[in-house]
Short mmCIF file of C-alpha atoms and ligand atoms in Angstrom, two decimals:
data_model
loop_
_atom_site.label_atom_id
_atom_site.label_comp_id
_atom_site.label_asym_id
_atom_site.label_seq_id
_atom_site.Cartn_x
_atom_site.Cartn_y
_atom_site.Cartn_z
CA MET P 61 74.35 117.27 82.34
CA PRO P 62 70.84 116.82 81.17
CA VAL P 63 69.27 119.71 83.21
CA GLU P 64 69.85 122.43 85.81
CA THR P 65 69.25 120.67 88.94
CA ILE P 66 68.92 123.63 91.25
CA THR P 67 69.08 127.38 90.55
CA TRP P 68 67.52 130.66 91.71
CA LYS P 69 65.16 132.89 89.56
CA ASN P 70 63.11 135.91 90.58
CA GLY P 71 63.01 135.30 94.34
CA LYS P 72 62.45 131.49 93.93
CA THR P 73 64.54 128.39 93.92
CA ILE P 74 63.94 126.20 90.95
CA TYR P 75 64.65 122.61 91.51
CA VAL P 76 64.21 119.30 89.73
CA ASP P 77 61.87 116.97 91.70
CA GLN P 78 64.19 113.98 91.71
CA THR P 79 61.43 111.65 92.99
CA ARG P 80 59.62 111.82 89.65
CA LEU P 81 62.59 110.87 87.47
CA PRO P 82 63.04 109.08 85.06
CA HIS P 83 59.42 109.19 84.08
CA ALA P 84 58.80 112.96 84.34
CA LEU P 85 60.99 115.91 84.40
CA ARG P 86 59.25 118.34 86.88
CA PHE P 87 60.74 121.75 87.82
CA VAL P 88 59.44 123.00 91.32
CA ALA P 89 59.39 126.70 92.06
CA CYS P 90 60.05 126.89 95.81
CA ARG P 91 59.26 130.07 97.53
CA ASP P 92 59.53 129.18 101.37
CA VAL P 93 61.71 127.49 103.70
CA ARG P 94 59.26 124.88 104.74
CA THR P 95 58.92 123.63 101.13
CA MET P 96 62.70 123.48 100.89
CA TRP P 97 63.00 121.48 104.14
CA ARG P 98 60.50 119.06 102.76
CA ALA P 99 62.30 118.74 99.53
CA ILE P 100 65.46 117.95 101.22
CA LYS P 101 63.82 115.34 103.55
CA SER P 102 61.94 113.69 100.90
CA LEU P 103 64.89 113.53 98.31
CA GLU P 104 63.18 115.77 95.96
CA VAL P 105 66.55 117.47 96.14
CA ARG P 106 69.20 115.11 97.05
CA GLY P 107 73.02 114.27 96.68
CA ALA P 108 75.43 115.97 99.18
CA PRO P 109 76.47 119.18 97.18
CA ALA P 110 72.99 119.76 95.90
CA ILE P 111 71.73 119.53 99.52
CA GLY P 112 74.20 122.11 100.49
CA ILE P 113 73.27 124.45 97.79
CA ALA P 114 69.54 123.84 98.83
CA GLY P 115 70.37 124.76 102.51
CA ALA P 116 72.02 127.99 101.46
CA LEU P 117 69.20 128.96 99.21
CA GLY P 118 66.68 127.81 101.93
CA VAL P 119 68.30 130.37 104.23
CA VAL P 120 67.66 133.07 101.68
CA LEU P 121 64.09 132.00 101.32
CA GLY P 122 63.77 131.76 104.98
CA VAL P 123 64.66 135.59 105.68
CA GLN P 124 63.90 137.24 102.45
CA ASN P 125 60.61 138.73 103.89
CA SER P 126 62.11 139.38 107.27
CA LYS P 127 60.87 142.57 108.95
CA ALA P 128 63.97 142.68 111.28
CA LYS P 129 64.97 146.31 112.17
CA ASN P 130 68.52 145.57 113.24
CA PHE P 131 71.40 143.06 112.91
CA ASN P 132 70.76 141.16 116.12
CA GLN P 133 67.04 140.57 115.17
CA PHE P 134 67.99 139.47 111.69
CA PHE P 135 70.84 137.23 112.82
CA LYS P 136 68.50 135.46 115.14
CA GLU P 137 66.08 134.70 112.24
CA ILE P 138 69.09 133.41 110.18
CA CYS P 139 70.07 131.01 112.92
CA ARG P 140 66.61 129.85 113.51
CA THR P 141 66.21 129.13 109.69
CA SER P 142 69.54 127.46 109.61
CA LYS P 143 68.74 125.15 112.56
CA TYR P 144 65.53 124.22 111.01
CA LEU P 145 67.12 123.39 107.69
CA ALA P 146 69.87 121.31 109.50
CA SER P 147 67.27 119.16 110.93
CA SER P 148 66.37 117.84 107.52
CA ARG P 149 69.10 115.23 106.94
CA PRO P 150 72.01 114.54 109.14
CA THR P 151 74.74 112.81 107.06
CA ALA P 152 75.76 115.00 104.15
CA VAL P 153 78.18 117.50 105.82
CA ASN P 154 77.64 119.87 102.70
CA LEU P 155 74.48 120.96 104.30
CA PHE P 156 76.12 122.08 107.63
CA TRP P 157 79.03 123.45 105.69
CA ALA P 158 76.78 125.66 103.62
CA LEU P 159 74.53 126.82 106.64
CA ALA P 160 77.75 127.67 108.57
CA ARG P 161 79.06 129.84 105.73
CA MET P 162 75.76 131.74 105.46
CA GLU P 163 75.90 132.57 109.21
CA ARG P 164 79.48 133.63 108.91
CA ILE P 165 78.93 135.89 105.95
CA ALA P 166 76.14 137.52 108.03
CA LYS P 167 78.33 137.95 110.92
CA GLU P 168 81.12 139.56 108.78
CA ASN P 169 78.64 142.03 107.52
CA LYS P 170 76.83 142.94 110.75
CA ASP P 171 77.41 146.67 110.15
CA LYS P 172 75.25 146.76 107.07
CA PRO P 173 71.54 147.43 107.01
CA VAL P 174 69.09 144.32 106.86
CA ALA P 175 68.18 145.02 103.18
CA LYS P 176 71.84 144.87 102.34
CA LEU P 177 72.37 141.77 104.32
CA LYS P 178 69.59 140.08 102.33
CA GLU P 179 71.53 140.82 99.13
CA ILE P 180 74.75 139.59 100.63
CA LEU P 181 73.20 136.03 101.66
CA LEU P 182 71.72 135.60 98.15
CA HIS P 183 75.06 136.58 96.87
CA GLU P 184 76.89 133.97 99.11
CA ALA P 185 74.27 131.22 98.17
CA LEU P 186 74.88 131.74 94.52
CA LYS P 187 78.73 131.82 95.12
CA ILE P 188 78.26 128.46 96.80
CA LEU P 189 76.43 127.13 93.73
CA GLN P 190 79.03 128.61 91.32
CA GLU P 191 81.88 127.08 93.29
CA ASP P 192 80.21 123.68 93.07
CA LYS P 193 79.89 123.83 89.30
CA ASP P 194 83.80 124.79 89.20
CA ALA P 195 84.71 121.98 91.53
CA CYS P 196 82.67 119.39 89.48
CA ARG P 197 84.66 120.42 86.39
CA ARG P 198 88.05 120.24 88.23
CA MET P 199 87.36 117.02 89.81
CA ALA P 200 86.13 115.46 86.57
CA ARG P 201 89.50 116.62 84.97
CA TYR P 202 91.64 115.09 87.79
CA GLY P 203 89.60 111.90 87.97
CA SER P 204 89.51 111.32 84.17
CA ARG P 205 93.33 110.62 84.47
CA LEU P 206 92.21 107.45 86.41
CA VAL P 207 90.10 106.20 83.47
CA LYS P 208 91.55 104.57 80.35
CA THR P 209 89.77 103.57 77.15
CA GLY P 210 88.04 100.25 77.33
CA ASP P 211 87.58 100.42 81.04
CA VAL P 212 84.43 98.92 82.67
CA ILE P 213 83.29 100.78 85.55
CA LEU P 214 80.81 100.21 88.37
CA THR P 215 79.07 102.97 90.23
CA HIS P 216 76.54 103.19 93.08
CA CYS P 217 73.82 105.48 93.87
CA ASN P 218 73.65 108.87 92.05
CA ALA P 219 76.71 110.95 92.07
CA GLY P 220 75.95 112.93 89.00
CA GLY P 221 74.63 116.33 87.76
CA LEU P 222 71.47 115.66 89.76
CA ALA P 223 73.50 115.44 92.94
CA THR P 224 75.35 118.79 92.23
CA ALA P 225 74.88 122.03 90.36
CA ASP P 226 76.60 120.78 87.35
CA TYR P 227 78.55 117.77 86.21
CA GLY P 228 78.43 115.50 89.21
CA THR P 229 81.41 114.03 91.27
CA ALA P 230 81.91 110.35 90.30
CA LEU P 231 79.68 110.70 87.17
CA GLY P 232 81.51 113.96 86.24
CA VAL P 233 84.71 111.86 85.90
CA LEU P 234 82.87 109.56 83.48
CA PHE P 235 81.38 112.40 81.42
CA GLU P 236 84.79 113.82 81.15
CA ALA P 237 86.33 110.54 80.06
CA LYS P 238 83.69 110.16 77.39
CA ARG P 239 84.37 113.94 76.26
CA GLN P 240 87.95 112.82 75.80
CA HIS P 241 86.77 110.06 73.68
CA LYS P 242 87.70 107.27 76.03
CA ARG P 243 85.39 104.24 75.40
CA ILE P 244 83.82 103.21 78.71
CA HIS P 245 81.22 100.77 79.71
CA VAL P 246 79.35 101.57 83.04
CA TYR P 247 77.37 99.05 85.08
CA VAL P 248 75.02 100.78 87.52
CA ASP P 249 73.95 99.35 90.85
CA GLU P 250 70.16 99.84 91.32
CA THR P 251 70.75 101.26 94.83
CA ARG P 252 67.88 99.86 97.00
CA PRO P 253 65.80 101.06 98.80
CA LEU P 254 65.18 104.28 96.70
CA LEU P 255 66.76 103.15 93.46
CA GLN P 256 68.83 106.40 92.60
CA GLY P 257 71.11 104.12 90.46
CA ALA P 258 68.28 102.74 88.45
CA ARG P 259 66.17 105.85 88.17
CA LEU P 260 68.67 108.61 87.97
CA THR P 261 72.28 107.41 87.18
CA THR P 262 71.08 105.36 84.20
CA TRP P 263 69.11 108.37 82.93
CA GLU P 264 72.07 110.61 83.21
CA LEU P 265 74.56 108.21 81.64
CA MET P 266 72.30 107.28 78.79
CA HIS P 267 71.71 110.91 78.00
CA GLU P 268 75.31 111.43 77.53
CA GLY P 269 75.52 108.39 75.32
CA ILE P 270 77.47 106.27 77.74
CA ASP P 271 77.10 102.42 77.32
CA THR P 272 75.10 101.75 80.52
CA THR P 273 74.02 98.48 82.17
CA LEU P 274 71.86 98.35 85.15
CA ILE P 275 72.24 95.51 87.79
CA CYS P 276 70.66 94.73 91.03
CA ASP P 277 72.90 95.46 94.02
CA ASN P 278 73.47 91.74 94.71
CA MET P 279 74.91 91.16 91.20
CA ALA P 280 78.19 93.36 91.80
CA ALA P 281 80.06 90.42 93.44
CA SER P 282 79.54 87.99 90.49
CA LEU P 283 80.57 90.51 87.97
CA MET P 284 83.79 91.21 89.94
CA ALA P 285 84.46 87.50 90.34
CA LYS P 286 84.28 87.20 86.60
CA ALA P 287 86.88 89.97 86.37
CA LYS P 288 84.25 92.11 84.48
CA ILE P 289 84.76 95.23 86.56
CA ASP P 290 88.10 97.34 86.18
CA LYS P 291 87.27 100.21 88.46
CA ILE P 292 84.79 101.47 90.80
CA PHE P 293 83.83 105.25 91.21
CA VAL P 294 81.42 106.51 93.81
CA GLY P 295 80.57 109.91 95.50
CA ALA P 296 80.56 110.68 99.32
CA ASP P 297 78.50 112.40 101.80
CA ARG P 298 81.05 113.08 104.46
CA ILE P 299 84.80 112.16 104.69
CA ALA P 300 86.64 112.18 107.96
CA SER P 301 90.24 113.27 108.38
CA ASN P 302 91.53 109.62 108.11
CA GLY P 303 89.80 109.14 104.70
CA ASP P 304 86.86 107.14 106.08
CA ALA P 305 84.08 108.06 103.67
CA ALA P 306 80.22 107.82 104.19
CA ASN P 307 78.19 107.29 101.12
CA LYS P 308 74.87 105.63 100.07
CA ILE P 309 74.23 102.34 101.95
CA GLY P 310 75.91 99.54 99.93
CA THR P 311 79.02 101.51 99.05
CA TYR P 312 80.84 99.57 102.00
CA ASN P 313 79.76 96.32 100.44
CA LEU P 314 81.36 97.25 97.04
CA ALA P 315 84.51 98.45 98.70
CA VAL P 316 85.00 95.03 100.46
CA LEU P 317 84.38 93.28 97.27
CA ALA P 318 86.70 95.49 95.43
CA LYS P 319 89.50 94.65 97.99
CA TYR P 320 88.93 90.97 97.64
CA HIS P 321 88.92 91.06 93.79
CA GLY P 322 91.69 93.52 93.39
CA VAL P 323 89.55 96.36 91.90
CA PRO P 324 90.65 99.92 92.43
CA PHE P 325 87.91 101.71 94.49
CA TYR P 326 87.92 105.53 94.04
CA VAL P 327 85.75 108.21 95.86
CA VAL P 328 85.12 111.51 94.13
CA ALA P 329 84.01 114.48 96.27
CA PRO P 330 84.47 118.17 96.81
CA ILE P 331 86.09 120.00 99.71
CA SER P 332 82.60 120.78 100.93
CA THR P 333 82.23 116.95 101.69
CA PHE P 334 85.15 116.90 104.07
CA ASP P 335 84.68 117.02 107.73
CA LEU P 336 88.26 117.28 108.77
CA LYS P 337 87.55 117.90 112.51
CA LEU P 338 86.39 114.15 112.71
CA LYS P 339 89.11 111.79 113.53
CA SER P 340 87.37 108.92 111.85
CA GLY P 341 84.13 107.67 110.15
CA HIS P 342 82.83 106.58 113.63
CA GLY P 343 81.82 110.11 114.38
CA ILE P 344 79.75 110.42 111.06
CA PRO P 345 75.95 110.64 112.04
CA ILE P 346 74.17 108.08 109.90
CA GLU P 347 70.61 108.88 108.90
CA GLU P 348 67.93 106.18 109.50
CA ARG P 349 64.98 106.60 107.18
CA ASN P 350 61.27 105.39 107.38
CA ALA P 351 60.64 101.62 107.32
CA ASP P 352 58.13 102.10 104.43
CA GLU P 353 61.06 102.67 101.98
CA VAL P 354 62.13 99.17 102.60
CA LYS P 355 58.78 97.54 102.92
CA ALA P 356 57.78 99.03 99.52
CA ILE P 357 59.30 99.55 96.22
CA LEU P 358 58.24 102.95 94.82
CA GLY P 359 55.15 102.76 96.83
CA HIS P 360 54.27 99.23 96.07
CA PRO P 361 54.17 97.05 99.30
CA ILE P 362 56.42 94.05 99.03
CA ALA P 363 56.73 92.79 102.63
CA PRO P 364 54.29 91.84 105.47
CA LYS P 365 52.92 95.19 106.91
CA ASN P 366 54.17 94.68 110.45
CA VAL P 367 57.71 93.33 109.71
CA LYS P 368 60.46 94.98 111.58
CA VAL P 369 62.82 97.04 109.33
CA TYR P 370 66.32 98.50 109.62
CA ASN P 371 66.84 101.31 107.11
CA PRO P 372 70.21 103.07 107.46
CA ALA P 373 70.58 105.45 104.44
CA PHE P 374 74.31 105.43 104.51
CA ASP P 375 77.42 103.34 105.48
CA VAL P 376 81.02 104.24 106.07
CA THR P 377 83.76 102.79 103.91
CA PRO P 378 87.17 102.47 106.06
CA ASN P 379 90.01 104.42 104.36
CA GLU P 380 91.96 101.40 103.95
CA LEU P 381 89.66 100.07 101.30
CA ILE P 382 89.85 103.46 99.35
CA THR P 383 92.36 103.48 96.51
CA ALA P 384 92.18 107.20 96.19
CA ILE P 385 90.09 110.27 96.88
CA VAL P 386 89.67 112.62 93.95
CA THR P 387 88.95 116.42 94.82
CA GLU P 388 88.86 119.64 93.02
CA ARG P 389 92.41 120.23 94.71
CA GLY P 390 93.86 116.91 93.07
CA ILE P 391 94.08 113.25 93.96
CA PHE P 392 94.74 112.16 97.40
CA ARG P 393 96.15 108.75 98.47
CA ARG P 394 97.03 106.91 101.57
CA PRO P 395 98.05 107.48 104.22
CA TYR P 396 94.99 109.92 104.19
CA ARG P 397 95.66 111.28 107.61
CA LYS P 398 98.87 112.60 106.22
CA SER P 399 97.78 113.58 102.57
CA LEU P 400 94.60 115.19 103.83
CA LYS P 401 96.46 117.40 106.25
CA LYS P 402 98.02 119.09 103.29
CA LEU P 403 94.56 119.53 101.92
CA LYS P 404 93.39 121.01 105.24
CA ALA P 405 96.26 123.53 105.14
CA LYS P 406 95.04 124.72 101.73
CA ILE P 407 91.33 125.27 102.67
O1 MRU B 536 70.16 109.71 99.92
P1 MRU B 536 70.88 110.45 98.73
O2 MRU B 536 70.31 110.10 97.42
O3 MRU B 536 71.02 111.84 98.98
O4 MRU B 536 72.39 109.78 98.95
C1 MRU B 536 73.33 110.49 97.83
C2 MRU B 536 74.53 109.68 97.81
O5 MRU B 536 74.87 108.89 98.72
C3 MRU B 536 75.69 110.19 96.86
O6 MRU B 536 76.44 109.16 96.49
C4 MRU B 536 76.29 111.32 97.56
O7 MRU B 536 75.72 112.27 97.98
C5 MRU B 536 77.40 111.92 96.61
S1 MRU B 536 76.64 112.94 95.31
C6 MRU B 536 77.82 113.74 94.43
#
């Protein structure tokens, strides 16, 4: 991974402003919860696991100067902060998972003084960050078993180090394959409207010395028709108990194309991305974002000002199109309702 995407130093969260990449590598010192909310909303911090970590650290920032005198007062502040952060982006369940963990650890320590509780919250947020690092490495090792030398791989959006605390999910698999001296070539979808593929994924892959080719999103079908893609690896923002997986808009297109052309389609995601109380992907809330993101490319207008726009940030890939789901607890296959039940039992 080229950089440390998100970390904690001396009472501040330090994160990479991903909206500036690949042209500028800018680290932001975030001292308050409002800045953290804005960073998540504007995609300065993005990618499901990174959003979860940002949420947990956001809770710490939100209550670190609290003057609460007792647990009840302090817990109200935690809940208010958590609710505020939860309103930033709706789809990546990692955010809600991390916020719930922060509330839970506070409740479990309600007998402690407020000063001690602040320490406990920071400890929990850093534990979430460390667990994500470990999960990245384990997913990478499991997933690399699916990659063989000579493979040509397609990926969408950015599921790399920038989207996590460490190595990434889908890209982690590719980094690990490279580390094992497997020769791979990766095609990267540019990922309109916000170009996470073009701006971030190419940057990460090239930094690792991986043979990388950028394509526009609408070129994937023609590559598959020419039998030029062996496998597809993507990340996820929320996976339901039947294996339906929400990921960046355009992922579903790829999965349909993959089925038609007989290309294996793999999703790589940590446990924190599973929402096993959801029966299917129909229950996943899909974020709709500002029309300007579609009417412009990186701030440059490309369409009539008043044109109507539809801008969902995610889509849901039905489980039957997913060949396997790689997690830090192993590789899960269809029927997912059954295999993920085993995962649930282990959590
Ligand atoms: O809108 P974004 O950039 O936060 O969307 C991110 C994705 O869709 C990623 O593929 C997903 O979060 C997996 S990240 C390991």
